[in-house]
PDB file of C-alpha atoms in Angstrom:
ATOM      1  CA  UNK A  15       0.000   0.000   0.000  1.00  0.00           C
ATOM      2  CA  UNK A  16       1.249   3.444  -0.882  1.00  0.00           C
ATOM      3  CA  UNK A  17       2.451   5.287   2.185  1.00  0.00           C
ATOM      4  CA  UNK A  18       1.883   8.828   3.285  1.00  0.00           C
ATOM      5  CA  UNK A  19       4.414   9.845   5.921  1.00  0.00           C
ATOM      6  CA  UNK A  20       3.293  12.590   8.280  1.00  0.00           C
ATOM      7  CA  UNK A  21       5.266  14.479  10.898  1.00  0.00           C
ATOM      8  CA  UNK A  22       5.384  15.459  13.661  1.00  0.00           C
ATOM      9  CA  UNK A  23       3.190  13.052  15.592  1.00  0.00           C
ATOM     10  CA  UNK A  24       2.329  15.803  18.070  1.00  0.00           C
ATOM     11  CA  UNK A  25       2.843  19.538  18.224  1.00  0.00           C
ATOM     12  CA  UNK A  26       2.449  22.164  20.918  1.00  0.00           C
ATOM     13  CA  UNK A  27       2.238  25.774  19.770  1.00  0.00           C
ATOM     14  CA  UNK A  28       1.606  28.991  21.632  1.00  0.00           C
ATOM     15  CA  UNK A  29      -1.456  31.021  20.772  1.00  0.00           C
ATOM     16  CA  UNK A  30      -0.629  33.331  17.890  1.00  0.00           C
ATOM     17  CA  UNK A  31       2.203  31.135  16.645  1.00  0.00           C
ATOM     18  CA  UNK A  32       2.562  29.219  13.389  1.00  0.00           C
ATOM     19  CA  UNK A  33       1.806  25.495  13.306  1.00  0.00           C
ATOM     20  CA  UNK A  34       3.510  23.492  10.561  1.00  0.00           C
ATOM     21  CA  UNK A  35       2.739  19.868   9.688  1.00  0.00           C
ATOM     22  CA  UNK A  36       4.580  18.015   6.949  1.00  0.00           C
ATOM     23  CA  UNK A  37       3.687  15.093   4.703  1.00  0.00           C
ATOM     24  CA  UNK A  38       5.508  13.092   2.079  1.00  0.00           C
ATOM     25  CA  UNK A  39       3.929  10.824  -0.501  1.00  0.00           C
ATOM     26  CA  UNK A  40       5.312   8.129  -2.781  1.00  0.00           C
ATOM     27  CA  UNK A  41       3.093   7.781  -5.802  1.00  0.00           C
ATOM     28  CA  UNK A  42       3.743  10.406  -8.470  1.00  0.00           C
ATOM     29  CA  UNK A  43       0.381   9.562 -10.024  1.00  0.00           C
ATOM     30  CA  UNK A  44      -1.405  11.072  -7.030  1.00  0.00           C
ATOM     31  CA  UNK A  45      -3.093  14.306  -7.932  1.00  0.00           C
ATOM     32  CA  UNK A  46      -5.228  15.244  -4.956  1.00  0.00           C
ATOM     33  CA  UNK A  47      -3.871  16.274  -1.551  1.00  0.00           C
ATOM     34  CA  UNK A  48      -6.408  17.124   1.159  1.00  0.00           C
ATOM     35  CA  UNK A  49      -5.988  17.917   4.815  1.00  0.00           C
ATOM     36  CA  UNK A  50      -8.618  16.794   7.291  1.00  0.00           C
ATOM     37  CA  UNK A  51      -9.223  18.099  10.809  1.00  0.00           C
ATOM     38  CA  UNK A  52     -10.623  15.910  13.559  1.00  0.00           C
ATOM     39  CA  UNK A  53     -11.898  17.006  16.956  1.00  0.00           C
ATOM     40  CA  UNK A  54     -12.237  14.479  19.809  1.00  0.00           C
ATOM     41  CA  UNK A  55     -15.331  12.331  19.442  1.00  0.00           C
ATOM     42  CA  UNK A  56     -16.004  13.516  15.893  1.00  0.00           C
ATOM     43  CA  UNK A  57     -15.285  12.279  12.422  1.00  0.00           C
ATOM     44  CA  UNK A  58     -12.605  13.964  10.303  1.00  0.00           C
ATOM     45  CA  UNK A  59     -13.735  16.924   8.213  1.00  0.00           C
ATOM     46  CA  UNK A  60     -12.095  18.421   5.148  1.00  0.00           C
ATOM     47  CA  UNK A  61     -10.074  21.510   5.996  1.00  0.00           C
ATOM     48  CA  UNK A  62      -8.343  22.404   2.743  1.00  0.00           C
ATOM     49  CA  UNK A  63      -7.124  20.580  -0.366  1.00  0.00           C
ATOM     50  CA  UNK A  64      -4.745  21.187  -3.251  1.00  0.00           C
ATOM     51  CA  UNK A  65      -4.059  19.848  -6.730  1.00  0.00           C
ATOM     52  CA  UNK A  66      -0.451  19.672  -8.011  1.00  0.00           C
ATOM     53  CA  UNK A  67      -1.054  22.316 -10.670  1.00  0.00           C
ATOM     54  CA  UNK A  68      -0.475  24.976  -8.007  1.00  0.00           C
ATOM     55  CA  UNK A  69       2.300  25.264  -5.408  1.00  0.00           C
ATOM     56  CA  UNK A  70       0.271  26.980  -2.723  1.00  0.00           C
ATOM     57  CA  UNK A  71      -3.320  27.372  -1.645  1.00  0.00           C
ATOM     58  CA  UNK A  72      -4.534  29.647   1.119  1.00  0.00           C
ATOM     59  CA  UNK A  73      -7.882  29.701   2.886  1.00  0.00           C
ATOM     60  CA  UNK A  74      -8.011  32.123   5.780  1.00  0.00           C
ATOM     61  CA  UNK A  75      -5.328  31.178   8.300  1.00  0.00           C
ATOM     62  CA  UNK A  76      -4.677  27.815   6.634  1.00  0.00           C
ATOM     63  CA  UNK A  77      -2.183  27.378   3.808  1.00  0.00           C
ATOM     64  CA  UNK A  78      -1.033  24.283   1.923  1.00  0.00           C
ATOM     65  CA  UNK A  79       2.421  24.425   0.368  1.00  0.00           C
ATOM     66  CA  UNK A  80       3.115  21.810  -2.294  1.00  0.00           C
ATOM     67  CA  UNK A  81       6.490  20.697  -3.643  1.00  0.00           C
ATOM     68  CA  UNK A  82       5.920  18.310  -6.525  1.00  0.00           C
ATOM     69  CA  UNK A  83       9.591  17.543  -7.203  1.00  0.00           C
ATOM     70  CA  UNK A  84      10.190  16.604  -3.575  1.00  0.00           C
ATOM     71  CA  UNK A  85       6.831  14.812  -3.276  1.00  0.00           C
ATOM     72  CA  UNK A  86       6.090  16.773  -0.138  1.00  0.00           C
ATOM     73  CA  UNK A  87       3.329  19.042   1.054  1.00  0.00           C
ATOM     74  CA  UNK A  88       2.695  20.880   4.271  1.00  0.00           C
ATOM     75  CA  UNK A  89      -0.030  22.608   6.227  1.00  0.00           C
ATOM     76  CA  UNK A  90       0.665  25.967   7.824  1.00  0.00           C
ATOM     77  CA  UNK A  91      -1.718  27.396  10.407  1.00  0.00           C
ATOM     78  CA  UNK A  92      -1.052  31.070  10.956  1.00  0.00           C
ATOM     79  CA  UNK A  93      -2.026  32.845  14.168  1.00  0.00           C
ATOM     80  CA  UNK A  94      -2.844  29.506  15.787  1.00  0.00           C
ATOM     81  CA  UNK A  95      -5.771  29.587  18.219  1.00  0.00           C
ATOM     82  CA  UNK A  96      -6.812  27.248  21.064  1.00  0.00           C
ATOM     83  CA  UNK A  97      -9.824  26.309  18.928  1.00  0.00           C
ATOM     84  CA  UNK A  98      -7.413  24.849  16.358  1.00  0.00           C
ATOM     85  CA  UNK A  99      -6.425  22.151  18.869  1.00  0.00           C
ATOM     86  CA  UNK A 100      -7.315  18.947  17.036  1.00  0.00           C
ATOM     87  CA  UNK A 101      -5.757  16.081  15.130  1.00  0.00           C
ATOM     88  CA  UNK A 102      -4.782  16.854  11.540  1.00  0.00           C
ATOM     89  CA  UNK A 103      -4.493  14.236   8.811  1.00  0.00           C
ATOM     90  CA  UNK A 104      -2.893  14.727   5.444  1.00  0.00           C
ATOM     91  CA  UNK A 105      -3.958  12.461   2.607  1.00  0.00           C
ATOM     92  CA  UNK A 106      -3.002  11.805  -0.971  1.00  0.00           C
ATOM     93  CA  UNK A 107      -4.593   9.995  -3.859  1.00  0.00           C
ATOM     94  CA  UNK A 108      -6.861  10.486  -6.794  1.00  0.00           C
ATOM     95  CA  UNK A 109     -10.539  10.639  -7.581  1.00  0.00           C
ATOM     96  CA  UNK A 110     -11.065   7.024  -6.506  1.00  0.00           C
ATOM     97  CA  UNK A 111      -9.698   7.115  -2.973  1.00  0.00           C
ATOM     98  CA  UNK A 112      -7.044   8.649  -0.751  1.00  0.00           C
ATOM     99  CA  UNK A 113      -4.540   7.258   1.727  1.00  0.00           C
ATOM    100  CA  UNK A 114      -4.324   9.053   5.049  1.00  0.00           C
ATOM    101  CA  UNK A 115      -1.244   9.933   7.041  1.00  0.00           C
ATOM    102  CA  UNK A 116      -0.962   8.854  10.658  1.00  0.00           C
ATOM    103  CA  UNK A 117      -2.127  12.169  12.073  1.00  0.00           C
ATOM    104  CA  UNK A 118      -0.664  15.064  14.059  1.00  0.00           C
ATOM    105  CA  UNK A 119      -2.163  16.019  17.372  1.00  0.00           C
ATOM    106  CA  UNK A 120      -1.950  19.790  17.676  1.00  0.00           C
ATOM    107  CA  UNK A 121      -2.326  21.574  20.979  1.00  0.00           C
ATOM    108  CA  UNK A 122      -2.438  25.361  21.010  1.00  0.00           C
ATOM    109  CA  UNK A 123      -1.791  26.752  24.455  1.00  0.00           C
ATOM    110  CA  UNK A 124      -2.922  30.210  25.579  1.00  0.00           C
TER     111      UNK A 124
ATOM    112  CA  UNK B  21     -27.865  20.141   6.770  1.00  0.00           C
ATOM    113  CA  UNK B  22     -26.901  16.906   5.007  1.00  0.00           C
ATOM    114  CA  UNK B  23     -24.859  14.539   7.161  1.00  0.00           C
ATOM    115  CA  UNK B  24     -23.650  10.982   7.198  1.00  0.00           C
ATOM    116  CA  UNK B  25     -25.325   9.073  10.011  1.00  0.00           C
ATOM    117  CA  UNK B  26     -23.986   5.978  11.727  1.00  0.00           C
ATOM    118  CA  UNK B  27     -25.583   3.582  14.168  1.00  0.00           C
ATOM    119  CA  UNK B  28     -24.928   2.529  16.816  1.00  0.00           C
ATOM    120  CA  UNK B  29     -22.662   5.257  18.187  1.00  0.00           C
ATOM    121  CA  UNK B  30     -21.261   2.925  20.821  1.00  0.00           C
ATOM    122  CA  UNK B  31     -21.211  -0.845  20.981  1.00  0.00           C
ATOM    123  CA  UNK B  32     -19.809  -3.080  23.690  1.00  0.00           C
ATOM    124  CA  UNK B  33     -19.877  -6.778  22.971  1.00  0.00           C
ATOM    125  CA  UNK B  34     -18.341 -10.045  24.019  1.00  0.00           C
ATOM    126  CA  UNK B  35     -15.705 -11.810  21.985  1.00  0.00           C
ATOM    127  CA  UNK B  36     -17.273 -14.150  19.447  1.00  0.00           C
ATOM    128  CA  UNK B  37     -20.468 -12.133  19.015  1.00  0.00           C
ATOM    129  CA  UNK B  38     -21.649 -10.708  15.712  1.00  0.00           C
ATOM    130  CA  UNK B  39     -21.500  -6.945  15.294  1.00  0.00           C
ATOM    131  CA  UNK B  40     -23.326  -4.970  12.619  1.00  0.00           C
ATOM    132  CA  UNK B  41     -22.679  -1.296  12.008  1.00  0.00           C
ATOM    133  CA  UNK B  42     -24.883   0.810   9.756  1.00  0.00           C
ATOM    134  CA  UNK B  43     -24.300   3.934   7.749  1.00  0.00           C
ATOM    135  CA  UNK B  44     -26.639   6.240   5.886  1.00  0.00           C
ATOM    136  CA  UNK B  45     -24.641   8.228   3.315  1.00  0.00           C
ATOM    137  CA  UNK B  46     -25.560  11.731   2.247  1.00  0.00           C
ATOM    138  CA  UNK B  47     -28.414  11.615  -0.255  1.00  0.00           C
ATOM    139  CA  UNK B  48     -27.068  11.750  -3.790  1.00  0.00           C
ATOM    140  CA  UNK B  49     -23.548  10.618  -2.932  1.00  0.00           C
ATOM    141  CA  UNK B  50     -22.431   7.638  -4.989  1.00  0.00           C
ATOM    142  CA  UNK B  51     -19.317   6.580  -3.073  1.00  0.00           C
ATOM    143  CA  UNK B  52     -19.168   5.097   0.422  1.00  0.00           C
ATOM    144  CA  UNK B  53     -16.039   4.325   2.422  1.00  0.00           C
ATOM    145  CA  UNK B  54     -15.529   2.337   5.622  1.00  0.00           C
ATOM    146  CA  UNK B  55     -12.523   3.227   7.795  1.00  0.00           C
ATOM    147  CA  UNK B  56     -11.186   1.918  11.066  1.00  0.00           C
ATOM    148  CA  UNK B  57      -9.336   4.256  13.419  1.00  0.00           C
ATOM    149  CA  UNK B  58      -7.005   3.115  16.182  1.00  0.00           C
ATOM    150  CA  UNK B  59      -4.233   4.877  18.051  1.00  0.00           C
ATOM    151  CA  UNK B  60      -1.638   2.519  16.615  1.00  0.00           C
ATOM    152  CA  UNK B  61      -2.752   2.334  12.960  1.00  0.00           C
ATOM    153  CA  UNK B  62      -4.460   5.661  12.399  1.00  0.00           C
ATOM    154  CA  UNK B  63      -7.172   5.741   9.719  1.00  0.00           C
ATOM    155  CA  UNK B  64      -7.248   2.516   7.737  1.00  0.00           C
ATOM    156  CA  UNK B  65      -9.449   2.079   4.684  1.00  0.00           C
ATOM    157  CA  UNK B  66     -11.367  -1.159   5.008  1.00  0.00           C
ATOM    158  CA  UNK B  67     -13.581  -1.033   1.910  1.00  0.00           C
ATOM    159  CA  UNK B  68     -15.337   1.297  -0.461  1.00  0.00           C
ATOM    160  CA  UNK B  69     -18.277   1.199  -2.838  1.00  0.00           C
ATOM    161  CA  UNK B  70     -19.258   3.182  -5.876  1.00  0.00           C
ATOM    162  CA  UNK B  71     -22.845   3.103  -7.074  1.00  0.00           C
ATOM    163  CA  UNK B  72     -23.362   0.289  -4.525  1.00  0.00           C
ATOM    164  CA  UNK B  73     -20.734  -1.939  -6.136  1.00  0.00           C
ATOM    165  CA  UNK B  74     -17.699  -2.902  -4.036  1.00  0.00           C
ATOM    166  CA  UNK B  75     -14.545  -1.470  -5.609  1.00  0.00           C
ATOM    167  CA  UNK B  76     -11.938  -2.382  -3.044  1.00  0.00           C
ATOM    168  CA  UNK B  77     -12.133  -4.391   0.140  1.00  0.00           C
ATOM    169  CA  UNK B  78      -8.469  -5.302   0.363  1.00  0.00           C
ATOM    170  CA  UNK B  79      -8.148  -3.591   3.744  1.00  0.00           C
ATOM    171  CA  UNK B  80     -10.657  -5.913   5.369  1.00  0.00           C
ATOM    172  CA  UNK B  81      -9.896  -9.227   7.097  1.00  0.00           C
ATOM    173  CA  UNK B  82     -12.016 -11.358   4.768  1.00  0.00           C
ATOM    174  CA  UNK B  83     -12.553 -14.212   7.174  1.00  0.00           C
ATOM    175  CA  UNK B  84     -14.540 -12.157   9.657  1.00  0.00           C
ATOM    176  CA  UNK B  85     -15.485  -8.827   8.049  1.00  0.00           C
ATOM    177  CA  UNK B  86     -18.066  -8.188   5.371  1.00  0.00           C
ATOM    178  CA  UNK B  87     -19.417  -4.981   3.880  1.00  0.00           C
ATOM    179  CA  UNK B  88     -22.533  -4.495   1.792  1.00  0.00           C
ATOM    180  CA  UNK B  89     -24.789  -1.822   0.355  1.00  0.00           C
ATOM    181  CA  UNK B  90     -28.290  -3.271   0.241  1.00  0.00           C
ATOM    182  CA  UNK B  91     -29.521  -0.007  -1.258  1.00  0.00           C
ATOM    183  CA  UNK B  92     -28.253   3.486  -1.989  1.00  0.00           C
ATOM    184  CA  UNK B  93     -29.273   4.757   1.454  1.00  0.00           C
ATOM    185  CA  UNK B  94     -27.696   2.033   3.582  1.00  0.00           C
ATOM    186  CA  UNK B  95     -24.219   0.594   3.967  1.00  0.00           C
ATOM    187  CA  UNK B  96     -23.415  -2.103   6.506  1.00  0.00           C
ATOM    188  CA  UNK B  97     -20.219  -3.442   8.017  1.00  0.00           C
ATOM    189  CA  UNK B  98     -20.435  -6.759   9.783  1.00  0.00           C
ATOM    190  CA  UNK B  99     -17.905  -8.528  11.972  1.00  0.00           C
ATOM    191  CA  UNK B 100     -18.443 -12.184  12.785  1.00  0.00           C
ATOM    192  CA  UNK B 101     -17.047 -13.401  15.066  1.00  0.00           C
ATOM    193  CA  UNK B 102     -15.710 -10.303  16.794  1.00  0.00           C
ATOM    194  CA  UNK B 103     -12.350 -10.312  18.572  1.00  0.00           C
ATOM    195  CA  UNK B 104     -10.800  -7.912  21.120  1.00  0.00           C
ATOM    196  CA  UNK B 105      -8.368  -6.650  18.452  1.00  0.00           C
ATOM    197  CA  UNK B 106     -11.373  -5.328  16.514  1.00  0.00           C
ATOM    198  CA  UNK B 107     -11.902  -2.691  19.200  1.00  0.00           C
ATOM    199  CA  UNK B 108     -11.674   0.650  17.409  1.00  0.00           C
ATOM    200  CA  UNK B 109     -13.742   3.514  16.064  1.00  0.00           C
ATOM    201  CA  UNK B 110     -15.314   2.685  12.712  1.00  0.00           C
ATOM    202  CA  UNK B 111     -16.105   5.560  10.395  1.00  0.00           C
ATOM    203  CA  UNK B 112     -18.272   5.672   7.350  1.00  0.00           C
ATOM    204  CA  UNK B 113     -17.715   8.431   4.797  1.00  0.00           C
ATOM    205  CA  UNK B 114     -19.548   9.320   1.628  1.00  0.00           C
ATOM    206  CA  UNK B 115     -18.699  11.392  -1.404  1.00  0.00           C
ATOM    207  CA  UNK B 116     -19.358  12.092  -5.044  1.00  0.00           C
ATOM    208  CA  UNK B 117     -17.104  10.838  -7.832  1.00  0.00           C
ATOM    209  CA  UNK B 118     -15.766  11.632 -10.246  1.00  0.00           C
ATOM    210  CA  UNK B 119     -15.027  15.111  -8.956  1.00  0.00           C
ATOM    211  CA  UNK B 120     -12.131  17.505  -9.225  1.00  0.00           C
ATOM    212  CA  UNK B 121     -11.984  17.599  -5.439  1.00  0.00           C
ATOM    213  CA  UNK B 122     -13.503  14.342  -4.172  1.00  0.00           C
ATOM    214  CA  UNK B 123     -14.294  15.428  -0.621  1.00  0.00           C
ATOM    215  CA  UNK B 124     -15.179  12.666   1.801  1.00  0.00           C
ATOM    216  CA  UNK B 125     -17.845  13.484   4.383  1.00  0.00           C
ATOM    217  CA  UNK B 126     -17.382  11.458   7.528  1.00  0.00           C
ATOM    218  CA  UNK B 127     -20.005  10.256   9.941  1.00  0.00           C
ATOM    219  CA  UNK B 128     -19.604  10.488  13.725  1.00  0.00           C
ATOM    220  CA  UNK B 129     -18.266   6.958  13.991  1.00  0.00           C
ATOM    221  CA  UNK B 130     -19.165   3.804  15.891  1.00  0.00           C
ATOM    222  CA  UNK B 131     -16.954   3.101  18.890  1.00  0.00           C
ATOM    223  CA  UNK B 132     -16.657  -0.684  19.191  1.00  0.00           C
ATOM    224  CA  UNK B 133     -15.350  -2.388  22.299  1.00  0.00           C
ATOM    225  CA  UNK B 134     -14.941  -6.161  22.195  1.00  0.00           C
ATOM    226  CA  UNK B 135     -14.364  -7.701  25.630  1.00  0.00           C
TER     227      UNK B 135
END
């Protein structure tokens, strides 16, 4: 099974700081790279996604940076807030299905 | 507000018992996924269906797990017999494909505990 490697496993950031989560994928045929956010007791929900035809996508405080040659992509959360405390999953794949990374538990402390 | 629903939300059972989990996908979605989430393995894809036909169930232990879509509004995941190692949260997700951005909409999950 194609792997998606995600790091770090956990992250503690001060309120107002920048949270950065990294992912690496293997299959160059993948053309869809979403990030999902999961709060305790809930199912994951799509946060933001990118296609490889662009190198960056920004939605509010959340930005995906994509490096096709390195087969890496990352999520940046600017001005991190306590309400952003959740587990974040990167994923990669195509229109059929995606493979999820192992998750990063983010804690934003006041 | 369209949502994926899953029942039951929690299930505690004894080893060897049959467990059936149900999922109602969002109306109009043609793709349904079953995932298992554990601390050790993260989110594992067990099986998925498109237009009610199974496309991939390679993530499922075939000897004890089965997944079906009796109709477009119901997907089921059955474990028989259940084992303690099956304890996990099982998520159903639905989506629409093909799509440029094939978002998966997850249900709230079924937390299964096998004693």
